[in-house]
Structure formats: C-alpha cells, structure tokens
C-alpha cells in the first residue's frame, strides 16, 4: 500500500465513534477528518461508515477494514515511539485535565517545574471539576481524586489525600466541640457541592447527609467561612492543613476521620503511552506527596 492517507482518521473515527472525538484526538478539524475519510472511501471504492446526524457506525466493509488496519497502525505507532524514546530530549504536546482547586494548588506548579526540565515539551491543561471524557476530548491523561468509575481507562495511583472536619476556635468556644456524629445536628454546617460528608464508621467508610445555610462549590470559600466562625466544614487537607497548623482552624471528630482518598492519573486504554507521557506521570508520582 503506497498511500496511507485517511487511514489514521478512519481508525480514529471507528475507535471513538464520532467525527468530533476523532478530530479532538488528532488535534485537527472535523471537516478535515471527514474529507480524509471520504477520500479513503473513494480510493477504496467502498463505503466504510454509516453517517447519521447523531452517530457514526461501521459498515460491514468498514468493520473488516478496521480489524485489518488498526493493528497495523499500532505497530507503526510503536515503531515511532521506540525511535522517539532514543531522543535525549522528549518532544511534543501533552494534553491533560485536573480538578480546579487541587490542580491549581499542586498540579500546575509541578507542570511548570516539568516544563523547565524538558524544554521540548509543551503542556495544555484543562482545569475542570467535571469528569471529562478524555477520549472524546482528545486528552492524553486526567488527574482524578477518589473512587474511580468503572471504565476502560487505565489508572495509576499517584498519592493520597485526607479529609478533615474543622471550625474556628471562636466558633467551637461558643458552640461546644462535637464528640459524635449525632452532635453535628446541633451545629451550623458549611456544605460543599455534595450534600454529604464521609466518615469512618465501624471501620467502614460511609456517607452522612448534611445540610446548612451555607453551601459553596468552592473549597477556598468554605475554608474562609469556617475561619470567619460561620460553622464546621469538611475539606481535604490541602485546603486546611496550614490553617490548622496556624491555629486558625481546629480539627474535630478525628476518631471518625475517613480513610485516605487516592489521587489517580488515568489514560485511554486503546492508546499507546508515549515516552513523554510516561515521563510526566513518573514526575508527578515522584513529586506528589501523600495525605494532601
């Protein structure tokens, strides 16, 4: 075969299931992907895809062609990755996503250090609290916290974090210190985006429904409200550890502190991991510390 034009685009559409996802994956336009696939179909003299306004599916010929060409592309990609690994300085763009607050506080500074070390690499990071579809968005990896949803993604644990219940010293002096979960009903609670808190009860992590007159979808806003004496809040350690150490906040209910949550990086399982990606994952794993 002398002409490989359009095969990469076709296999991307077949893998993702739509032209938009394939375009994001290949960092090109939907129109360009569509033209390439149409050219390939014309060259082969056969229809490979059924196109509707809502989705794309493979024809019988398309299924056969995908089964034959996709493994061959993987072989070619592996060969390219092997050659790239010989470079002293890794090259190229890495696209990822991370939760907003954690990403801004910890991932972004590490990305900056990584870029200082590897001048041939560029970074595009989307900070979002939404669980983005990294295949659909054409991302190389994602940073996620807590329990992972069942999926085809490959996960690697980077570190762990801890949740703390705390309030200001002044608030606790005026409202007493809770010693049981039942005592929380007598307190003003500062609630985040989820209407529950997590605790360790009889050696099992359980959720407890909470409500209050303050509800913010920002950890920093909840911390500020707690420091100002408006009530108790439950936040990850990276928000409140310094404030606890400085005496601005006091931890309560330590006996019910839940098990540490894992911090993960996840990859698409149908994509070979380039050396530059492995390099970044190893860097994050080495520099992220536990109990954030």
Short mmCIF file of C-alpha atoms in Angstrom, two decimals:
data_model
loop_
_atom_site.label_atom_id
_atom_site.label_comp_id
_atom_site.label_asym_id
_atom_site.label_seq_id
_atom_site.Cartn_x
_atom_site.Cartn_y
_atom_site.Cartn_z
CA UNK A 1 0.00 0.00 0.00
CA UNK A 2 1.58 3.24 -1.15
CA UNK A 3 -0.97 5.68 0.25
CA UNK A 4 -1.83 5.72 3.97
CA UNK A 5 -3.77 8.98 3.71
CA UNK A 6 -7.09 8.79 5.58
CA UNK A 7 -6.43 5.52 7.42
CA UNK A 8 -5.44 7.22 10.68
CA UNK A 9 -8.54 9.41 10.50
CA UNK A 10 -10.81 6.44 9.73
CA UNK A 11 -9.41 4.34 12.60
CA UNK A 12 -9.82 7.28 14.99
CA UNK A 13 -13.48 7.70 14.00
CA UNK A 14 -14.04 3.95 14.33
CA UNK A 15 -12.40 3.88 17.77
CA UNK A 16 -14.15 6.94 19.21
CA UNK A 17 -17.48 6.54 17.44
CA UNK A 18 -17.84 10.06 16.05
CA UNK A 19 -16.03 12.68 13.99
CA UNK A 20 -15.79 15.25 16.78
CA UNK A 21 -13.96 12.91 19.11
CA UNK A 22 -11.63 11.81 16.32
CA UNK A 23 -10.84 15.43 15.47
CA UNK A 24 -10.04 16.21 19.12
CA UNK A 25 -7.91 13.10 19.36
CA UNK A 26 -5.93 14.05 16.25
CA UNK A 27 -5.87 17.78 17.09
CA UNK A 28 -7.46 18.75 13.78
CA UNK A 29 -10.86 19.88 12.48
CA UNK A 30 -13.98 17.78 11.98
CA UNK A 31 -14.07 18.89 8.35
CA UNK A 32 -10.51 17.70 7.79
CA UNK A 33 -11.27 14.27 9.29
CA UNK A 34 -14.43 13.98 7.19
CA UNK A 35 -12.53 14.89 3.98
CA UNK A 36 -9.78 12.37 4.71
CA UNK A 37 -12.25 9.55 5.34
CA UNK A 38 -14.27 10.44 2.24
CA UNK A 39 -11.08 10.40 0.16
CA UNK A 40 -10.16 6.99 1.57
CA UNK A 41 -13.63 5.60 0.76
CA UNK A 42 -13.36 6.95 -2.78
CA UNK A 43 -9.90 5.45 -3.22
CA UNK A 44 -11.08 2.04 -1.94
CA UNK A 45 -14.33 2.23 -3.87
CA UNK A 46 -16.37 1.14 -0.83
CA UNK A 47 -18.41 2.79 1.93
CA UNK A 48 -16.75 2.34 5.32
CA UNK A 49 -19.10 4.34 7.58
CA UNK A 50 -22.83 4.84 8.03
CA UNK A 51 -23.31 8.53 8.86
CA UNK A 52 -26.40 9.97 10.57
CA UNK A 53 -26.99 13.31 12.29
CA UNK A 54 -26.45 11.68 15.70
CA UNK A 55 -23.86 8.94 15.32
CA UNK A 56 -21.49 7.03 13.11
CA UNK A 57 -21.33 3.26 12.69
CA UNK A 58 -19.18 0.89 10.66
CA UNK A 59 -20.43 -0.82 7.54
CA UNK A 60 -19.60 -4.49 7.07
CA UNK A 61 -16.67 -3.45 4.89
CA UNK A 62 -15.70 -0.84 7.47
CA UNK A 63 -15.56 -3.43 10.26
CA UNK A 64 -13.32 -5.68 8.18
CA UNK A 65 -11.08 -2.79 7.16
CA UNK A 66 -10.78 -1.54 10.76
CA UNK A 67 -9.89 -5.02 12.04
CA UNK A 68 -7.08 -5.18 9.47
CA UNK A 69 -5.72 -1.64 9.62
CA UNK A 70 -5.92 -0.72 13.32
CA UNK A 71 -3.38 -3.35 14.49
CA UNK A 72 -1.06 -2.27 11.66
CA UNK A 73 -1.28 1.35 12.81
CA UNK A 74 -0.44 0.24 16.34
CA UNK A 75 2.70 -1.44 15.03
CA UNK A 76 3.68 1.72 13.18
CA UNK A 77 2.99 3.86 16.26
CA UNK A 78 5.08 1.55 18.44
CA UNK A 79 7.94 1.85 15.98
CA UNK A 80 7.66 5.63 16.08
CA UNK A 81 7.55 5.66 19.88
CA UNK A 82 10.63 3.45 20.04
CA UNK A 83 12.54 5.87 17.84
CA UNK A 84 11.26 8.85 19.86
CA UNK A 85 12.49 7.19 23.05
CA UNK A 86 16.02 7.41 21.69
CA UNK A 87 15.85 11.21 21.74
CA UNK A 88 17.75 12.78 24.60
CA UNK A 89 15.07 15.45 24.94
CA UNK A 90 11.39 14.36 24.63
CA UNK A 91 9.30 16.46 22.27
CA UNK A 92 5.65 17.33 21.70
CA UNK A 93 2.37 18.43 23.26
CA UNK A 94 0.78 16.79 26.32
CA UNK A 95 -2.93 17.46 26.88
CA UNK A 96 -4.47 16.70 30.27
CA UNK A 97 -7.20 17.71 32.72
CA UNK A 98 -7.19 18.10 36.51
CA UNK A 99 -9.66 19.22 39.24
CA UNK A 100 -9.67 23.00 39.63
CA UNK A 101 -8.52 23.66 43.21
CA UNK A 102 -6.18 20.68 43.53
CA UNK A 103 -4.87 21.26 40.03
CA UNK A 104 -4.14 24.94 40.61
CA UNK A 105 -2.52 24.31 44.00
CA UNK A 106 -0.40 21.25 43.19
CA UNK A 107 -0.53 20.06 39.58
CA UNK A 108 0.18 23.42 37.90
CA UNK A 109 3.37 24.12 39.94
CA UNK A 110 4.64 20.63 39.11
CA UNK A 111 3.82 21.11 35.43
CA UNK A 112 5.83 24.33 35.48
CA UNK A 113 8.82 22.51 37.01
CA UNK A 114 8.43 19.74 34.43
CA UNK A 115 8.46 22.27 31.58
CA UNK A 116 11.61 23.88 32.96
CA UNK A 117 13.35 20.50 32.77
CA UNK A 118 12.05 19.42 29.36
CA UNK A 119 12.14 22.38 27.00
CA UNK A 120 10.90 20.37 24.02
CA UNK A 121 7.57 19.56 25.66
CA UNK A 122 4.51 21.83 25.76
CA UNK A 123 1.51 21.46 28.08
CA UNK A 124 -2.21 22.09 27.57
CA UNK A 125 -4.16 21.55 30.83
CA UNK A 126 -7.92 22.00 31.28
CA UNK A 127 -8.75 22.62 34.96
CA UNK A 128 -12.29 21.37 35.47
CA UNK A 129 -14.33 19.70 38.21
CA UNK A 130 -16.36 17.91 35.53
CA UNK A 131 -15.34 14.33 34.70
CA UNK A 132 -14.27 14.99 31.14
CA UNK A 133 -14.33 12.18 28.60
CA UNK A 134 -10.62 12.14 27.81
CA UNK A 135 -11.08 10.05 24.66
CA UNK A 136 -13.83 12.33 23.36
CA UNK A 137 -11.80 15.44 24.26
CA UNK A 138 -8.60 14.07 22.75
CA UNK A 139 -6.68 14.25 26.05
CA UNK A 140 -3.61 12.20 26.90
CA UNK A 141 -4.42 11.78 30.60
CA UNK A 142 -6.51 13.03 33.51
CA UNK A 143 -5.88 13.61 37.21
CA UNK A 144 -8.78 12.32 39.32
CA UNK A 145 -9.44 12.00 43.05
CA UNK A 146 -11.36 9.37 44.99
CA UNK A 147 -13.25 6.33 43.75
CA UNK A 148 -12.97 5.81 40.01
CA UNK A 149 -15.96 4.94 37.88
CA UNK A 150 -15.81 1.63 36.06
CA UNK A 151 -14.39 2.27 32.61
CA UNK A 152 -11.90 1.10 30.03
CA UNK A 153 -9.33 3.62 31.27
CA UNK A 154 -6.00 2.52 32.72
CA UNK A 155 -5.35 4.02 36.18
CA UNK A 156 -2.14 4.67 38.11
CA UNK A 157 -2.19 5.80 41.75
CA UNK A 158 -0.08 8.92 42.35
CA UNK A 159 -0.70 9.77 46.01
CA UNK A 160 -3.42 10.01 48.68
CA UNK A 161 -5.29 12.80 50.47
CA UNK A 162 -7.19 13.10 53.77
CA UNK A 163 -10.47 14.81 54.69
CA UNK A 164 -10.74 16.95 57.86
CA UNK A 165 -13.75 18.31 59.77
CA UNK A 166 -12.82 21.63 61.35
CA UNK A 167 -14.04 25.00 62.62
CA UNK A 168 -12.57 28.15 64.12
CA UNK A 169 -11.52 28.25 67.77
CA UNK A 170 -14.05 31.03 68.42
CA UNK A 171 -16.90 29.05 66.88
CA UNK A 172 -16.09 25.98 68.98
CA UNK A 173 -15.85 28.05 72.16
CA UNK A 174 -19.35 29.39 71.50
CA UNK A 175 -20.93 26.13 70.29
CA UNK A 176 -19.05 23.30 72.03
CA UNK A 177 -16.84 20.65 70.46
CA UNK A 178 -18.72 17.75 68.80
CA UNK A 179 -17.65 14.31 70.02
CA UNK A 180 -20.04 12.17 67.97
CA UNK A 181 -21.65 12.36 64.55
CA UNK A 182 -25.01 12.89 66.26
CA UNK A 183 -23.62 16.14 67.70
CA UNK A 184 -23.36 17.57 64.17
CA UNK A 185 -27.13 18.13 64.21
CA UNK A 186 -26.54 20.85 66.81
CA UNK A 187 -24.02 22.72 64.67
CA UNK A 188 -24.02 25.09 61.74
CA UNK A 189 -22.54 23.14 58.83
CA UNK A 190 -20.78 24.63 55.84
CA UNK A 191 -21.59 22.30 52.94
CA UNK A 192 -19.86 21.87 49.60
CA UNK A 193 -21.16 20.69 46.23
CA UNK A 194 -22.09 17.26 47.65
CA UNK A 195 -24.88 17.02 50.30
CA UNK A 196 -22.95 14.53 52.41
CA UNK A 197 -19.72 14.11 54.38
CA UNK A 198 -17.57 10.99 54.55
CA UNK A 199 -16.67 9.30 57.85
CA UNK A 200 -15.16 6.06 59.09
CA UNK A 201 -17.91 4.22 60.99
CA UNK A 202 -17.18 0.74 62.42
CA UNK A 203 -14.09 0.58 60.22
CA UNK A 204 -16.18 1.23 57.11
CA UNK A 205 -16.25 4.45 55.07
CA UNK A 206 -19.82 5.77 54.98
CA UNK A 207 -21.52 8.96 53.87
CA UNK A 208 -23.63 11.06 56.22
CA UNK A 209 -26.20 13.52 54.82
CA UNK A 210 -25.53 17.12 55.84
CA UNK A 211 -27.26 20.44 55.28
CA UNK A 212 -26.73 24.02 56.34
CA UNK A 213 -27.46 27.63 55.49
CA UNK A 214 -24.09 27.95 53.72
CA UNK A 215 -23.45 25.91 50.57
CA UNK A 216 -20.47 26.76 48.34
CA UNK A 217 -18.99 24.81 45.45
CA UNK A 218 -15.56 26.23 46.35
CA UNK A 219 -13.21 24.75 48.93
CA UNK A 220 -11.49 28.09 49.43
CA UNK A 221 -14.83 29.79 50.10
CA UNK A 222 -15.77 27.10 52.64
CA UNK A 223 -12.41 27.47 54.40
CA UNK A 224 -12.86 31.25 54.60
CA UNK A 225 -16.37 30.82 56.04
CA UNK A 226 -15.05 28.39 58.66
CA UNK A 227 -12.20 30.74 59.63
CA UNK A 228 -14.77 33.53 59.98
CA UNK A 229 -16.63 31.44 62.55
CA UNK A 230 -19.71 30.54 60.50
CA UNK A 231 -19.61 26.83 61.31
CA UNK A 232 -17.94 23.47 60.70
CA UNK A 233 -16.80 22.20 57.32
CA UNK A 234 -15.22 19.07 55.87
CA UNK A 235 -12.38 19.69 53.43
CA UNK A 236 -9.30 17.93 52.04
CA UNK A 237 -6.05 18.55 53.86
CA UNK A 238 -4.54 20.69 51.10
CA UNK A 239 -7.18 23.34 51.87
CA UNK A 240 -6.96 23.40 55.66
CA UNK A 241 -3.72 21.84 56.91
CA UNK A 242 -1.84 25.15 57.07
CA UNK A 243 -4.80 26.88 58.76
CA UNK A 244 -4.95 24.09 61.36
CA UNK A 245 -1.21 24.36 61.99
CA UNK A 246 -1.50 28.15 62.39
CA UNK A 247 -4.44 27.87 64.81
CA UNK A 248 -6.97 29.50 62.51
CA UNK A 249 -8.93 26.22 62.42
CA UNK A 250 -9.28 23.33 64.85
CA UNK A 251 -9.85 19.72 63.75
CA UNK A 252 -12.81 17.92 65.35
CA UNK A 253 -14.10 14.32 65.23
CA UNK A 254 -10.63 12.85 64.48
CA UNK A 255 -11.82 9.37 65.52
CA UNK A 256 -14.24 9.39 62.59
CA UNK A 257 -11.69 10.56 60.02
CA UNK A 258 -12.26 8.61 56.82
CA UNK A 259 -9.68 6.53 55.02
CA UNK A 260 -7.38 8.38 52.68
CA UNK A 261 -8.66 9.02 49.15
CA UNK A 262 -6.44 8.08 46.23
CA UNK A 263 -5.18 10.59 43.66
CA UNK A 264 -5.02 8.94 40.25
CA UNK A 265 -3.87 9.53 36.74
CA UNK A 266 -5.90 7.75 34.05
CA UNK A 267 -5.15 7.00 30.38
CA UNK A 268 -7.15 5.76 27.41
CA UNK A 269 -6.60 2.02 27.25
CA UNK A 270 -6.64 1.92 23.45
CA UNK A 271 -3.72 4.31 23.08
CA UNK A 272 -0.02 3.52 23.36
CA UNK A 273 1.57 5.65 26.06
CA UNK A 274 4.26 7.85 24.55
CA UNK A 275 7.57 8.27 26.40
CA UNK A 276 6.76 11.93 27.12
CA UNK A 277 3.52 10.84 28.88
CA UNK A 278 5.29 8.20 30.95
CA UNK A 279 7.90 10.82 31.84
CA UNK A 280 5.23 13.23 33.12
CA UNK A 281 3.39 10.53 35.07
CA UNK A 282 6.62 9.40 36.74
CA UNK A 283 7.45 13.03 37.56
CA UNK A 284 4.05 13.61 39.17
CA UNK A 285 4.25 10.35 41.09
CA UNK A 286 7.69 11.23 42.48
CA UNK A 287 6.74 14.78 43.48
CA UNK A 288 3.15 14.47 44.75
CA UNK A 289 3.21 13.61 48.45
CA UNK A 290 0.60 11.61 50.35
CA UNK A 291 -2.03 12.95 52.75
CA UNK A 292 -2.85 16.12 50.88
#
